[in-house]
Short mmCIF file of C-alpha atoms in Angstrom, two decimals:
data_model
loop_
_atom_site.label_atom_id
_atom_site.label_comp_id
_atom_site.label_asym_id
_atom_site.label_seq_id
_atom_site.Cartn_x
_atom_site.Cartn_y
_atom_site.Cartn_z
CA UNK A 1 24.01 12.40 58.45
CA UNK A 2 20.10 12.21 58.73
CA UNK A 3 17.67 10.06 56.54
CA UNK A 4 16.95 13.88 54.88
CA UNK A 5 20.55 14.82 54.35
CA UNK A 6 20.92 11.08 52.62
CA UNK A 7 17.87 11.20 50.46
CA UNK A 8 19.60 14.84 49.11
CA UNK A 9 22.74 13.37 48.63
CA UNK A 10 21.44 10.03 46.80
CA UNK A 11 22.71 9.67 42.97
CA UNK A 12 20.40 10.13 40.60
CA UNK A 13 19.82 7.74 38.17
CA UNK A 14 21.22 8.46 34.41
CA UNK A 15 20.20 6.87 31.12
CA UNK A 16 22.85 4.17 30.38
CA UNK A 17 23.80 3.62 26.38
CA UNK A 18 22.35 -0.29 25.29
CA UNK A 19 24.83 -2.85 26.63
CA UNK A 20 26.95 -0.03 29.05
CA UNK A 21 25.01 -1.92 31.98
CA UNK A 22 25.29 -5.18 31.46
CA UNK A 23 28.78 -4.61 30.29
CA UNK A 24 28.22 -6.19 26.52
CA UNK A 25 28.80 -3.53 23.69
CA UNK A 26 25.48 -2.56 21.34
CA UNK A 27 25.57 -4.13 18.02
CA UNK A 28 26.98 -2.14 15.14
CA UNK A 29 25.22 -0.40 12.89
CA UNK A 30 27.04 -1.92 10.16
CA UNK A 31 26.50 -5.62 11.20
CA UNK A 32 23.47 -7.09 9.02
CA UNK A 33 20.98 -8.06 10.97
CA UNK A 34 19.92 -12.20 11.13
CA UNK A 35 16.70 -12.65 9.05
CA UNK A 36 13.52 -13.61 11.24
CA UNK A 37 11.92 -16.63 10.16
CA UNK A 38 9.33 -15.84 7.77
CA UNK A 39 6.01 -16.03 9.59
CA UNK A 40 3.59 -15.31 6.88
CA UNK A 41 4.36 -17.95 4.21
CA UNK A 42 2.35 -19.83 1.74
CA UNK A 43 3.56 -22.88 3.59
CA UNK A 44 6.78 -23.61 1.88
CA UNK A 45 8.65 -20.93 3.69
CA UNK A 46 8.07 -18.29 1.28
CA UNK A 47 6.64 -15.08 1.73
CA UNK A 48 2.93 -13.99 0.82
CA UNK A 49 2.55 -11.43 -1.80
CA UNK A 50 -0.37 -8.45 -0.88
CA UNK A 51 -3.26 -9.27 -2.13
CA UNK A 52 -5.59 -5.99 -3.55
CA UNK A 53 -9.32 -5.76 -2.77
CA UNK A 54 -10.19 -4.73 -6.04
CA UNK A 55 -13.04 -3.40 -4.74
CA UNK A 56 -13.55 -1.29 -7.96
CA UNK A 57 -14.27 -4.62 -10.23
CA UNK A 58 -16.69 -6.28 -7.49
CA UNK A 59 -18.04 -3.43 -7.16
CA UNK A 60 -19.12 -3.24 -11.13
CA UNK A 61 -20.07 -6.61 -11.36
CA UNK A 62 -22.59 -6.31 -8.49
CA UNK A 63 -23.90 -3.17 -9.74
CA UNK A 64 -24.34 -4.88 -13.18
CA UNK A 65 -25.58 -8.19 -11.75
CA UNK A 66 -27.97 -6.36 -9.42
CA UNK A 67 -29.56 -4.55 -12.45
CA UNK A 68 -29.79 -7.03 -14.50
CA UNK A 69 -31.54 -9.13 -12.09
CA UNK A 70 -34.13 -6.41 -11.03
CA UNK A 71 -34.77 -5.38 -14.33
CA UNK A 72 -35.58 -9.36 -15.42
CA UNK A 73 -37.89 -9.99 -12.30
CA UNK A 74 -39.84 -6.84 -12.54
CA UNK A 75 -40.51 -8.21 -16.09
CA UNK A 76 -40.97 -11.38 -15.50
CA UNK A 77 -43.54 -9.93 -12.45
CA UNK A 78 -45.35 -8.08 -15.20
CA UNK A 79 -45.84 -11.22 -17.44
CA UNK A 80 -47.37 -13.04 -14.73
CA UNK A 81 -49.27 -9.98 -14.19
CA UNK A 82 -50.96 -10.62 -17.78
CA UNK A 83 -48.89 -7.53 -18.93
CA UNK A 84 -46.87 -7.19 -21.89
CA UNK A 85 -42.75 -8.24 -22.31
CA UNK A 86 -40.42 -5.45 -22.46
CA UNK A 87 -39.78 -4.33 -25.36
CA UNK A 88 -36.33 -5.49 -24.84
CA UNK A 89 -37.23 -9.16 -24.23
CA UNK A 90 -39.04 -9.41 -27.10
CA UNK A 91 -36.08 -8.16 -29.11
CA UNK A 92 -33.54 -10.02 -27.53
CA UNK A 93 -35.86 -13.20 -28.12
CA UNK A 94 -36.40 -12.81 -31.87
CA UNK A 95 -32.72 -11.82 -32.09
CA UNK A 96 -31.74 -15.16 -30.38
CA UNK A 97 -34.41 -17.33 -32.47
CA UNK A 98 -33.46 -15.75 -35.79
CA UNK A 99 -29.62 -15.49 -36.08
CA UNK A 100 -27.50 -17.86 -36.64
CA UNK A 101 -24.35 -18.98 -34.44
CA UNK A 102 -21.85 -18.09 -37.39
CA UNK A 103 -23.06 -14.54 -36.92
CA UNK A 104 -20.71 -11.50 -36.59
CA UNK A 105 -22.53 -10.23 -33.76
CA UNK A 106 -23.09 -13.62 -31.74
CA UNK A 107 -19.54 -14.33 -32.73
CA UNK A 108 -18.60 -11.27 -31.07
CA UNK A 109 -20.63 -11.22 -27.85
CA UNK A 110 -19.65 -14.32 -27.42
CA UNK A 111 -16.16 -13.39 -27.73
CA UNK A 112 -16.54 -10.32 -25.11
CA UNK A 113 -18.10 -12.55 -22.21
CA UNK A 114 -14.94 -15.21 -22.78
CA UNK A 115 -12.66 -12.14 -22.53
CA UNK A 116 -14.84 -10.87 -19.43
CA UNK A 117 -14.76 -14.23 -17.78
CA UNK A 118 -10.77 -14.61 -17.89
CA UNK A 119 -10.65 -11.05 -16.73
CA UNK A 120 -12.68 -11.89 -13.37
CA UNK A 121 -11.37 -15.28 -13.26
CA UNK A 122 -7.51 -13.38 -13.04
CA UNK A 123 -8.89 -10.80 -11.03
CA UNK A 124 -10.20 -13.24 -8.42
CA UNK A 125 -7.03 -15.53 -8.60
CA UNK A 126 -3.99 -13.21 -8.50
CA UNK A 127 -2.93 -11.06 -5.70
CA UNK A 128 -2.51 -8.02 -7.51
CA UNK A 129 -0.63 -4.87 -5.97
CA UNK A 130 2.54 -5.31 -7.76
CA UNK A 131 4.08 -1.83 -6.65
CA UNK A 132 4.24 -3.49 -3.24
CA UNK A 133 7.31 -5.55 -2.94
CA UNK A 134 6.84 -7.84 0.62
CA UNK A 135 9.30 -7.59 3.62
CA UNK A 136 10.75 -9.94 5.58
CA UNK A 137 8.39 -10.25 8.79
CA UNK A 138 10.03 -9.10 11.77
CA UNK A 139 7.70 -9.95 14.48
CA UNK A 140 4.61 -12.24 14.16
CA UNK A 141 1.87 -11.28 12.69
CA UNK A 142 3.30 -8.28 11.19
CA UNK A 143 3.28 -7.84 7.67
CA UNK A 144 5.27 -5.07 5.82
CA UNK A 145 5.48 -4.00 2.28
CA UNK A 146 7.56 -1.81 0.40
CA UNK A 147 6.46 0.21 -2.89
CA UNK A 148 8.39 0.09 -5.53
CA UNK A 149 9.05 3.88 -5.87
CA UNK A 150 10.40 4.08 -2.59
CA UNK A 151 12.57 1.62 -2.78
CA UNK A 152 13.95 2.76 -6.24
CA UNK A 153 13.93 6.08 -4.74
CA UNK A 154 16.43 4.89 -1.85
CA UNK A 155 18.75 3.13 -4.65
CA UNK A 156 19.12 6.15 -6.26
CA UNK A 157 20.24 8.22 -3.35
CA UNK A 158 22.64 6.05 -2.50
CA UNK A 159 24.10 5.85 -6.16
CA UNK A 160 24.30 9.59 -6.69
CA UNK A 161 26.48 8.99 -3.57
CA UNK A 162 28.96 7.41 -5.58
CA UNK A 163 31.98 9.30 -6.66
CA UNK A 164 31.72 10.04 -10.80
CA UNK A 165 28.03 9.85 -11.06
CA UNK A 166 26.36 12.49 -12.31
CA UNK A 167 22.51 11.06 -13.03
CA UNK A 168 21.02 8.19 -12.16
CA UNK A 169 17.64 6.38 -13.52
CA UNK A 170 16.37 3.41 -11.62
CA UNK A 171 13.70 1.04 -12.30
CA UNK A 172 12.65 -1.82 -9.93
CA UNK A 173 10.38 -4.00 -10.56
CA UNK A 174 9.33 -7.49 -8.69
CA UNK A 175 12.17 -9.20 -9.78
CA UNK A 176 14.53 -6.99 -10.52
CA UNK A 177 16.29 -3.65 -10.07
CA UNK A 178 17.79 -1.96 -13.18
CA UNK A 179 20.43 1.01 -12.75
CA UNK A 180 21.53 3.32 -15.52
CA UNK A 181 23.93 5.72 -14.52
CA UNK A 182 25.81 8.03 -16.03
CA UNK A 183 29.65 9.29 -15.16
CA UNK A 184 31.39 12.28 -16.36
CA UNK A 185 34.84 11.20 -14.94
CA UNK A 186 36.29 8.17 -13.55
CA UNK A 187 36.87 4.87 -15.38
CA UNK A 188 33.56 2.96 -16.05
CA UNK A 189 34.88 -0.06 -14.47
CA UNK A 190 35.45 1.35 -11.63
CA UNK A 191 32.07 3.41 -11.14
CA UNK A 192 30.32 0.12 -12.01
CA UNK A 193 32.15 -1.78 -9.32
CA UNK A 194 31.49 0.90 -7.08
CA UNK A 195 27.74 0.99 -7.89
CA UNK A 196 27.03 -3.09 -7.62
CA UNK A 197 28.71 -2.85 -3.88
CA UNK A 198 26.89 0.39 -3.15
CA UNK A 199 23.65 -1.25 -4.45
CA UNK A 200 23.98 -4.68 -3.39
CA UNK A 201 24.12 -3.44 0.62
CA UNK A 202 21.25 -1.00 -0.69
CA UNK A 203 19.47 -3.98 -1.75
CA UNK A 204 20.05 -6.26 1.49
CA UNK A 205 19.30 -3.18 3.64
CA UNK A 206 15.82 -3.16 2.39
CA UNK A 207 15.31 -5.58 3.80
CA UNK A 208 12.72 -7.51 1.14
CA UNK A 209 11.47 -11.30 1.31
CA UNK A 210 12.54 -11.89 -2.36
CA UNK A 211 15.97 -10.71 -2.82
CA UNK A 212 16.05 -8.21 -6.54
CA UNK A 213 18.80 -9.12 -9.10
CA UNK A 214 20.61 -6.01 -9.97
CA UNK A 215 21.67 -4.67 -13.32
CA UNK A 216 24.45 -1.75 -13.61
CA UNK A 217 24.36 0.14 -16.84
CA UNK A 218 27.25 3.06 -16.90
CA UNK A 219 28.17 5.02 -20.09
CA UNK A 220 29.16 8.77 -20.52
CA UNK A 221 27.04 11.71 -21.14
CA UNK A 222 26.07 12.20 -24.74
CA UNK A 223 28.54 14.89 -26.61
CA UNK A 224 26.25 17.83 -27.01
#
């Protein structure tokens, strides 16, 4: 046979199933996966929340900022200028030398800036974005988040799935994951069983950094 005849006759090469070459078997779908160590954490080994830009509020308080401060040096640039205060200033200066503290209305702008200095103050210190549950990481410096619609979305596919459910309403929020289902046939107990082992595997399949407690509620439909 000649080097031609051989290179015809050569086997191609095929596209082996994972583990068929190496002779180990693929994992099973089934088998829950080992968590990756978190890689993300606040230190302590737990997972960051997502934190929003709120660009809308900074955005407001530097328009409001930036006004306010162009609007006080042009008149303060005019007074040097031998000009007349704004009208304005002058108000706001007899206001402030004539009323009293115990006033209604210093009483209740002083009240709005405390309530509009918490507001920033929270604003600047929480994370926000509390539709967006956080994943475990799976590879370093990966971060994945999953909103809360979705995932109550997925919980309620796979308890329609169950057998004597007839509608579902499901509510998650960061802690927790509320079910209220409704069965036209089949004991309660059962359907309720059903759902927390449906659920709970929904729930670990998620795959979330902060695992959700779960609440079943299962009655029968209302008699019309």
């Amino acid at each position: 046979m000649s080097d031609e005849d051989a290179e015809r006759t050569r086997r191609l090469p095929t596209l082996d199933k994972p583990g068929e070459a190496d002779g180990t078997a693929p994992p099973d779908a089934d088998t829950p996966a080992t968590d990756t160590p978190a890689t993300d954490t606040d230190g302590h080994g737990r997972v960051r929340r997502f934190r929003s830009a709120r660009r809308v509020p900074a955005a407001l308080v530097a328009l409001v900022l930036l006004a306010a401060a162009g609007l006080l040096l042009y008149d303060v640039a005019a007074v040097r200028a031998h000009r007349p205060a704004m009208t304005w200033r002058r108000w706001l200066a007899r206001e402030l030398a004539t009323r009293h503290l115990d006033n209604p209305w210093v009483l209740g702008a002083a009240a709005a800036a405390v309530v509009l200095g918490i507001w920033l103050v929270v604003s600047a210190l929480t994370p926000g974005l509390r539709q967006v549950l956080p994943m475990r990481p799976s590879a370093p410096d990966i971060r994945a988040g999953l909103d809360r619609a979705a995932a109550a979305l997925v919980l309620r596919d796979r308890a329609m799935e169950v057998s004597g459910v007839q509608s579902v309403r499901v509510a998650v929020s960061r802690r927790k994951a509320t079910v209220r289902s409704v069965s036209h046939f089949r004991e309660l107990d059962e359907v309720r069983a059903d759902l927390d082992t449906s659920l709970g595997a929904g729930l670990r399949q998620l795959g979330l950094a902060h695992a959700l407690r779960l609440t079943v509620h299962v009655r029968r439909p209302k008699k019309r």
